[in-house]
């Protein structure tokens, strides 16, 4: 039960920081959010938890909440600044994923000093990262660009301002399915048994859809914010 309640607070903190970042820094803040969210998501996803409600329990990974905020960011950019701005943000996130992975693998290659205490914990997290990063890179690349395209398509079909929720959730429904399938297939290949893998896949997809739905009023709030632009 603790994980469930803490998870709700966890999500609200993510939404609050997302809004604060945009309120304080405007469009630049959205690009900044993309940059660190892609890195943090791939660290969080190495932790597996059990989420229980009474006697019902499911296995899931962390990272879903902050990863979903990346879609929130590109959707907001697409809505307020256009498809080109959203596409540029996707490329920016793709670069941060590659750069952070290269730098951390080079960091691990150094021979640690005899009394060093950080190498083993870093290896435990980032030694697992290449496979996770490969899954994340592939999933991120195909799903984010798909999300941008689907959102732009829905914006033409449902252009009315109060139809923003259709554009948000419609694009997420399609892109998050592809994202979850690609990521879980690559990142957890030979890591978990199939029964655990299918739980992670289903919970990852459904949780991202739930977070996307809950984030809808957050994005309405963000869209209506008056932010200072350069």
Tab-separated table of N, CA and C in Angstrom, residues 9-10 25-27 37 39 44 68 74 85 93 126-127 131 137-138 145 148 153 164-165 176 180 189 193 197 211:
chain	number	residue	atom	x	y	z
A	9	UNK	N	2.008	10.447	-4.940
A	9	UNK	CA	2.790	11.642	-4.618
A	9	UNK	C	3.921	11.830	-5.619
A	10	UNK	N	4.558	10.741	-5.989
A	10	UNK	CA	5.646	10.731	-6.967
A	10	UNK	C	5.180	11.373	-8.276
A	25	UNK	N	10.934	29.045	-17.189
A	25	UNK	CA	11.878	29.148	-18.305
A	25	UNK	C	11.233	29.099	-19.694
A	26	UNK	N	9.916	28.939	-19.748
A	26	UNK	CA	9.232	28.959	-21.029
A	26	UNK	C	9.639	27.822	-21.955
A	27	UNK	N	9.722	28.131	-23.226
A	27	UNK	CA	10.051	27.130	-24.240
A	27	UNK	C	11.402	26.477	-23.961
A	37	UNK	N	15.054	14.545	-18.334
A	37	UNK	CA	14.053	13.493	-18.158
A	37	UNK	C	14.451	12.207	-18.873
A	39	UNK	N	17.440	11.128	-19.315
A	39	UNK	CA	18.518	10.496	-18.546
A	39	UNK	C	17.969	9.865	-17.264
A	44	UNK	N	15.939	5.418	-13.422
A	44	UNK	CA	14.818	4.923	-12.632
A	44	UNK	C	14.336	3.554	-13.097
A	68	UNK	N	6.710	9.548	-19.321
A	68	UNK	CA	5.462	10.068	-19.872
A	68	UNK	C	5.490	11.585	-19.968
A	74	UNK	N	6.570	17.177	-25.567
A	74	UNK	CA	6.493	17.292	-27.031
A	74	UNK	C	5.075	17.659	-27.471
A	85	UNK	N	9.065	22.432	-33.764
A	85	UNK	CA	9.626	22.590	-32.417
A	85	UNK	C	9.586	21.272	-31.657
A	93	UNK	N	16.428	15.163	-27.113
A	93	UNK	CA	16.379	14.058	-26.157
A	93	UNK	C	17.166	12.856	-26.639
A	126	UNK	N	24.778	1.572	-14.026
A	126	UNK	CA	25.101	1.922	-15.400
A	126	UNK	C	25.708	0.769	-16.190
A	127	UNK	N	26.137	-0.284	-15.509
A	127	UNK	CA	26.584	-1.468	-16.226
A	127	UNK	C	25.420	-2.158	-16.901
A	131	UNK	N	22.031	-2.099	-22.305
A	131	UNK	CA	20.867	-2.808	-22.835
A	131	UNK	C	19.601	-1.973	-22.664
A	137	UNK	N	16.653	3.929	-26.596
A	137	UNK	CA	16.967	4.678	-27.814
A	137	UNK	C	16.050	4.280	-28.963
A	138	UNK	N	15.904	2.978	-29.153
A	138	UNK	CA	15.051	2.494	-30.248
A	138	UNK	C	13.593	2.876	-30.008
A	145	UNK	N	8.755	10.192	-32.561
A	145	UNK	CA	8.448	10.775	-33.860
A	145	UNK	C	7.048	10.387	-34.312
A	148	UNK	N	4.667	12.697	-32.444
A	148	UNK	CA	4.628	14.033	-33.053
A	148	UNK	C	3.759	14.027	-34.299
A	153	UNK	N	-1.438	15.174	-36.905
A	153	UNK	CA	-2.578	14.692	-37.706
A	153	UNK	C	-3.893	14.961	-36.984
A	164	UNK	N	-8.184	19.615	-27.302
A	164	UNK	CA	-6.789	19.332	-26.946
A	164	UNK	C	-6.653	17.951	-26.326
A	165	UNK	N	-7.637	17.540	-25.511
A	165	UNK	CA	-7.574	16.237	-24.832
A	165	UNK	C	-7.584	15.083	-25.829
A	176	UNK	N	2.492	5.164	-27.243
A	176	UNK	CA	2.919	4.477	-26.029
A	176	UNK	C	2.883	2.963	-26.186
A	180	UNK	N	6.286	0.947	-25.511
A	180	UNK	CA	6.364	-0.097	-24.489
A	180	UNK	C	6.801	-1.433	-25.084
A	189	UNK	N	15.357	-8.266	-22.561
A	189	UNK	CA	15.636	-9.548	-23.218
A	189	UNK	C	16.608	-10.370	-22.369
A	193	UNK	N	11.999	-13.545	-16.728
A	193	UNK	CA	11.222	-14.631	-17.316
A	193	UNK	C	10.015	-14.037	-18.034
A	197	UNK	N	8.120	-10.521	-17.689
A	197	UNK	CA	8.219	-9.608	-18.829
A	197	UNK	C	6.839	-9.116	-19.260
A	211	UNK	N	-1.237	7.679	-16.724
A	211	UNK	CA	-0.542	8.934	-16.407
A	211	UNK	C	-0.849	9.989	-17.461
